[in-house]
PDB file of C-alpha atoms in Angstrom:
ATOM      1  CA  ARG A 351     -60.731  36.579 159.441  1.00 49.00           C
ATOM      2  CA  PHE A 352     -61.406  40.276 159.200  1.00 48.00           C
ATOM      3  CA  GLY A 353     -59.105  42.995 160.486  1.00 48.00           C
ATOM      4  CA  CYS A 354     -58.895  46.684 160.541  1.00 55.00           C
ATOM      5  CA  GLN A 355     -55.838  48.560 161.724  1.00 52.00           C
ATOM      6  CA  ASN A 356     -55.299  52.311 161.976  1.00 51.00           C
ATOM      7  CA  ASN A 357     -58.318  52.979 159.640  1.00 61.00           C
ATOM      8  CA  GLU A 358     -61.343  55.042 159.997  1.00 60.00           C
ATOM      9  CA  MET A 359     -64.454  52.836 159.546  1.00 62.00           C
ATOM     10  CA  MET A 360     -67.197  54.307 157.512  1.00 61.00           C
ATOM     11  CA  GLN A 361     -70.809  53.251 157.341  1.00 61.00           C
ATOM     12  CA  ASN A 362     -70.195  51.153 154.158  1.00 65.00           C
ATOM     13  CA  SER A 363     -67.586  49.201 156.126  1.00 70.00           C
ATOM     14  CA  PHE A 364     -70.440  47.925 158.277  1.00 72.00           C
ATOM     15  CA  TYR A 365     -72.319  46.770 155.222  1.00 76.00           C
ATOM     16  CA  PHE A 366     -69.351  44.637 154.150  1.00 76.00           C
ATOM     17  CA  LEU A 367     -68.796  43.416 157.669  1.00 78.00           C
ATOM     18  CA  ASN A 368     -72.420  42.539 158.173  1.00 80.00           C
ATOM     19  CA  LYS A 369     -72.267  40.342 155.025  1.00 81.00           C
ATOM     20  CA  LEU A 370     -69.298  38.459 156.583  1.00 79.00           C
ATOM     21  CA  ILE A 371     -70.988  38.066 159.888  1.00 80.00           C
ATOM     22  CA  GLU A 372     -74.143  36.683 158.358  1.00 80.00           C
ATOM     23  CA  LYS A 373     -72.406  33.751 156.729  1.00 81.00           C
ATOM     24  CA  GLN A 374     -73.212  30.445 158.258  1.00 77.00           C
ATOM     25  CA  PRO A 375     -70.726  27.710 159.157  1.00 77.00           C
ATOM     26  CA  PRO A 376     -68.482  26.443 157.625  1.00 77.00           C
ATOM     27  CA  HIS A 377     -68.091  29.781 155.804  1.00 78.00           C
ATOM     28  CA  ASN A 378     -68.534  32.029 158.809  1.00 84.00           C
ATOM     29  CA  LEU A 379     -66.311  34.681 160.222  1.00 86.00           C
ATOM     30  CA  GLU A 380     -64.382  33.357 163.256  1.00 91.00           C
ATOM     31  CA  GLU A 381     -62.125  36.190 164.100  1.00 92.00           C
ATOM     32  CA  LEU A 382     -62.647  39.966 164.101  1.00 90.00           C
ATOM     33  CA  ARG A 383     -59.722  42.232 165.045  1.00 91.00           C
ATOM     34  CA  LEU A 384     -60.207  46.062 165.046  1.00 89.00           C
ATOM     35  CA  THR A 385     -57.083  47.865 166.184  1.00 90.00           C
ATOM     36  CA  SER A 386     -56.814  51.591 166.429  1.00 89.00           C
ATOM     37  CA  CYS A 387     -59.839  52.068 164.262  1.00 85.00           C
ATOM     38  CA  LYS A 388     -61.550  55.405 164.677  1.00 81.00           C
ATOM     39  CA  LEU A 389     -64.929  54.228 165.838  1.00 83.00           C
ATOM     40  CA  SER A 390     -67.519  56.736 167.041  1.00 82.00           C
ATOM     41  CA  GLN A 391     -69.919  55.738 169.871  1.00 84.00           C
ATOM     42  CA  PRO A 392     -72.788  55.060 167.429  1.00 86.00           C
ATOM     43  CA  MET A 393     -70.413  52.962 165.206  1.00 85.00           C
ATOM     44  CA  THR A 394     -69.245  50.911 168.176  1.00 87.00           C
ATOM     45  CA  ASP A 395     -72.778  50.318 169.227  1.00 88.00           C
ATOM     46  CA  GLU A 396     -73.762  49.306 165.735  1.00 87.00           C
ATOM     47  CA  LEU A 397     -70.856  46.913 165.511  1.00 87.00           C
ATOM     48  CA  LEU A 398     -71.880  45.287 168.757  1.00 90.00           C
ATOM     49  CA  ASP A 399     -75.509  45.139 167.515  1.00 89.00           C
ATOM     50  CA  LEU A 400     -74.296  43.255 164.473  1.00 86.00           C
ATOM     51  CA  ILE A 401     -72.649  40.587 166.509  1.00 88.00           C
ATOM     52  CA  LYS A 402     -74.595  40.405 169.774  1.00 84.00           C
ATOM     53  CA  ASP A 403     -77.395  37.998 168.910  1.00 76.00           C
ATOM     54  CA  ASP A 404     -76.372  35.426 166.385  1.00 69.00           C
ATOM     55  CA  CYS A 405     -72.683  35.359 165.840  1.00 78.00           C
ATOM     56  CA  SER A 406     -70.124  32.506 165.766  1.00 87.00           C
ATOM     57  CA  LEU A 407     -67.007  34.642 166.404  1.00 92.00           C
ATOM     58  CA  LYS A 408     -64.375  32.828 168.373  1.00 94.00           C
ATOM     59  CA  LYS A 409     -61.945  35.731 168.691  1.00 95.00           C
ATOM     60  CA  LEU A 410     -63.007  39.382 169.116  1.00 95.00           C
ATOM     61  CA  SER A 411     -60.441  42.170 169.423  1.00 95.00           C
ATOM     62  CA  ILE A 412     -61.583  45.805 169.804  1.00 94.00           C
ATOM     63  CA  VAL A 413     -58.292  47.495 170.755  1.00 94.00           C
ATOM     64  CA  ASN A 414     -57.726  51.167 171.132  1.00 92.00           C
ATOM     65  CA  CYS A 415     -60.912  52.025 169.264  1.00 89.00           C
ATOM     66  CA  GLY A 416     -62.313  54.423 171.818  1.00 85.00           C
ATOM     67  CA  MET A 417     -64.868  52.027 173.069  1.00 89.00           C
ATOM     68  CA  HIS A 418     -67.399  53.850 175.265  1.00 84.00           C
ATOM     69  CA  SER A 419     -68.963  52.904 178.508  1.00 85.00           C
ATOM     70  CA  SER A 420     -72.354  53.017 176.809  1.00 85.00           C
ATOM     71  CA  SER A 421     -71.234  50.037 174.643  1.00 91.00           C
ATOM     72  CA  VAL A 422     -70.680  47.892 177.692  1.00 92.00           C
ATOM     73  CA  GLU A 423     -74.279  46.656 177.805  1.00 92.00           C
ATOM     74  CA  LYS A 424     -74.163  45.482 174.242  1.00 92.00           C
ATOM     75  CA  LEU A 425     -70.799  43.810 174.802  1.00 94.00           C
ATOM     76  CA  LYS A 426     -72.331  42.016 177.828  1.00 93.00           C
ATOM     77  CA  GLN A 427     -75.097  40.731 175.645  1.00 92.00           C
ATOM     78  CA  PHE A 428     -72.680  39.474 173.047  1.00 93.00           C
ATOM     79  CA  ILE A 429     -70.553  37.697 175.594  1.00 94.00           C
ATOM     80  CA  ASP A 430     -73.643  36.289 177.327  1.00 91.00           C
ATOM     81  CA  ASN A 431     -75.173  34.959 174.088  1.00 90.00           C
ATOM     82  CA  SER A 432     -72.005  33.673 172.567  1.00 91.00           C
ATOM     83  CA  ASN A 433     -71.498  29.973 172.452  1.00 89.00           C
ATOM     84  CA  TYR A 434     -68.135  30.252 170.665  1.00 92.00           C
ATOM     85  CA  LEU A 435     -66.112  33.174 172.032  1.00 94.00           C
ATOM     86  CA  VAL A 436     -62.767  32.000 173.463  1.00 96.00           C
ATOM     87  CA  GLU A 437     -60.708  35.135 173.085  1.00 97.00           C
ATOM     88  CA  LEU A 438     -61.586  38.733 173.950  1.00 97.00           C
ATOM     89  CA  ASP A 439     -59.269  41.686 173.780  1.00 97.00           C
ATOM     90  CA  ILE A 440     -60.670  45.088 174.714  1.00 96.00           C
ATOM     91  CA  SER A 441     -57.398  46.646 175.782  1.00 95.00           C
ATOM     92  CA  TRP A 442     -56.417  50.289 175.364  1.00 93.00           C
ATOM     93  CA  ASN A 443     -60.014  51.605 175.419  1.00 91.00           C
ATOM     94  CA  ASN A 444     -59.759  53.608 178.681  1.00 87.00           C
ATOM     95  CA  LEU A 445     -62.818  51.838 180.110  1.00 90.00           C
ATOM     96  CA  LYS A 446     -63.438  52.648 183.733  1.00 88.00           C
ATOM     97  CA  SER A 447     -63.470  50.182 186.574  1.00 86.00           C
ATOM     98  CA  SER A 448     -67.210  50.510 186.809  1.00 87.00           C
ATOM     99  CA  CYS A 449     -67.438  49.102 183.254  1.00 90.00           C
ATOM    100  CA  MET A 450     -65.111  46.262 184.157  1.00 88.00           C
ATOM    101  CA  PHE A 451     -67.268  45.496 187.160  1.00 87.00           C
ATOM    102  CA  GLU A 452     -70.408  45.300 184.943  1.00 89.00           C
ATOM    103  CA  LEU A 453     -68.585  43.018 182.509  1.00 92.00           C
ATOM    104  CA  SER A 454     -67.227  40.724 185.305  1.00 90.00           C
ATOM    105  CA  GLU A 455     -70.602  39.068 185.721  1.00 88.00           C
ATOM    106  CA  VAL A 456     -70.544  37.711 182.104  1.00 91.00           C
ATOM    107  CA  PHE A 457     -66.822  36.963 182.333  1.00 91.00           C
ATOM    108  CA  LEU A 458     -67.474  34.683 185.187  1.00 88.00           C
ATOM    109  CA  ALA A 459     -70.576  33.050 183.688  1.00 89.00           C
ATOM    110  CA  ASN A 460     -68.928  32.382 180.311  1.00 87.00           C
ATOM    111  CA  ARG A 461     -67.314  28.928 180.462  1.00 86.00           C
ATOM    112  CA  LYS A 462     -65.734  29.115 176.986  1.00 92.00           C
ATOM    113  CA  LEU A 463     -63.645  32.243 177.455  1.00 94.00           C
ATOM    114  CA  GLN A 464     -59.968  31.247 177.578  1.00 95.00           C
ATOM    115  CA  TYR A 465     -58.141  34.567 176.895  1.00 96.00           C
ATOM    116  CA  LEU A 466     -59.106  38.003 178.202  1.00 95.00           C
ATOM    117  CA  ASN A 467     -57.061  41.123 177.750  1.00 96.00           C
ATOM    118  CA  LEU A 468     -58.156  44.223 179.684  1.00 93.00           C
ATOM    119  CA  SER A 469     -54.743  45.881 179.800  1.00 93.00           C
ATOM    120  CA  PHE A 470     -54.395  49.654 179.605  1.00 91.00           C
ATOM    121  CA  ASN A 471     -57.957  50.450 180.639  1.00 90.00           C
ATOM    122  CA  ASN A 472     -58.626  52.644 183.603  1.00 85.00           C
ATOM    123  CA  LEU A 473     -59.186  49.999 186.240  1.00 77.00           C
ATOM    124  CA  LYS A 474     -58.424  52.230 189.164  1.00 75.00           C
ATOM    125  CA  GLU A 475     -60.929  54.828 190.244  1.00 66.00           C
ATOM    126  CA  PRO A 476     -59.415  58.309 190.599  1.00 63.00           C
ATOM    127  CA  GLU A 477     -58.746  59.443 194.135  1.00 63.00           C
ATOM    128  CA  PRO A 478     -61.591  61.545 195.460  1.00 67.00           C
ATOM    129  CA  THR A 479     -60.995  65.184 195.819  1.00 73.00           C
ATOM    130  CA  TYR A 480     -62.524  67.069 198.722  1.00 73.00           C
ATOM    131  CA  SER A 481     -63.213  70.739 199.074  1.00 78.00           C
ATOM    132  CA  GLU A 482     -61.543  72.673 201.952  1.00 80.00           C
ATOM    133  CA  GLU A 483     -65.015  73.093 203.547  1.00 82.00           C
ATOM    134  CA  TYR A 484     -65.466  69.311 203.601  1.00 77.00           C
ATOM    135  CA  ILE A 485     -62.049  68.679 205.095  1.00 79.00           C
ATOM    136  CA  GLU A 486     -62.637  71.314 207.816  1.00 82.00           C
ATOM    137  CA  ALA A 487     -66.071  69.952 208.679  1.00 82.00           C
ATOM    138  CA  ARG A 488     -64.682  66.430 208.773  1.00 79.00           C
ATOM    139  CA  SER A 489     -61.863  67.480 211.034  1.00 84.00           C
ATOM    140  CA  LYS A 490     -64.354  69.145 213.450  1.00 85.00           C
ATOM    141  CA  LYS A 491     -66.355  65.928 213.631  1.00 79.00           C
ATOM    142  CA  ASP A 492     -63.230  63.880 214.240  1.00 79.00           C
ATOM    143  CA  ARG A 493     -62.129  66.158 217.059  1.00 82.00           C
ATOM    144  CA  ALA A 494     -65.615  66.118 218.632  1.00 80.00           C
ATOM    145  CA  PHE A 495     -65.639  62.310 218.320  1.00 70.00           C
ATOM    146  CA  ARG A 496     -62.186  62.025 220.045  1.00 76.00           C
ATOM    147  CA  GLU A 497     -63.080  64.491 222.800  1.00 79.00           C
ATOM    148  CA  TYR A 498     -66.308  62.546 223.561  1.00 74.00           C
ATOM    149  CA  TYR A 499     -64.456  59.295 223.956  1.00 69.00           C
ATOM    150  CA  GLU A 500     -61.636  60.803 225.964  1.00 76.00           C
ATOM    151  CA  GLU A 501     -64.186  62.063 228.497  1.00 73.00           C
ATOM    152  CA  GLN A 502     -65.711  58.546 228.811  1.00 65.00           C
TER     153      GLN A 502
END
């Protein structure tokens, strides 16, 4: 079990983590929890590169680490390739609904996953904002449409 909480991960942290991930059963790492760690986009990508192909993690938690939408593809690969993952917590990362939609394919295909926490991500798309010109043009079209059908 490896955890990081409220720390800033540096490049040498990945060297240590890589050594833990490379261990083979029965001495392998089964749980990785990163909570409120200050991960840059390249570091998040590097972490997911470490685990995506050959990893026996059963529990992965990347909570409030500033996970980026660009990391979603690597996370998808990890979930898709994993034969062991039963718990995934990616809460508090402000991931957009489009990211969740991308991930939903692998969530549905993964038969081992038992626990999934997506809380406090941005699952709702923002309401669209329209310019005054667009609203005025739309109103004219609506009026013309109504007038046409009232004449019929």
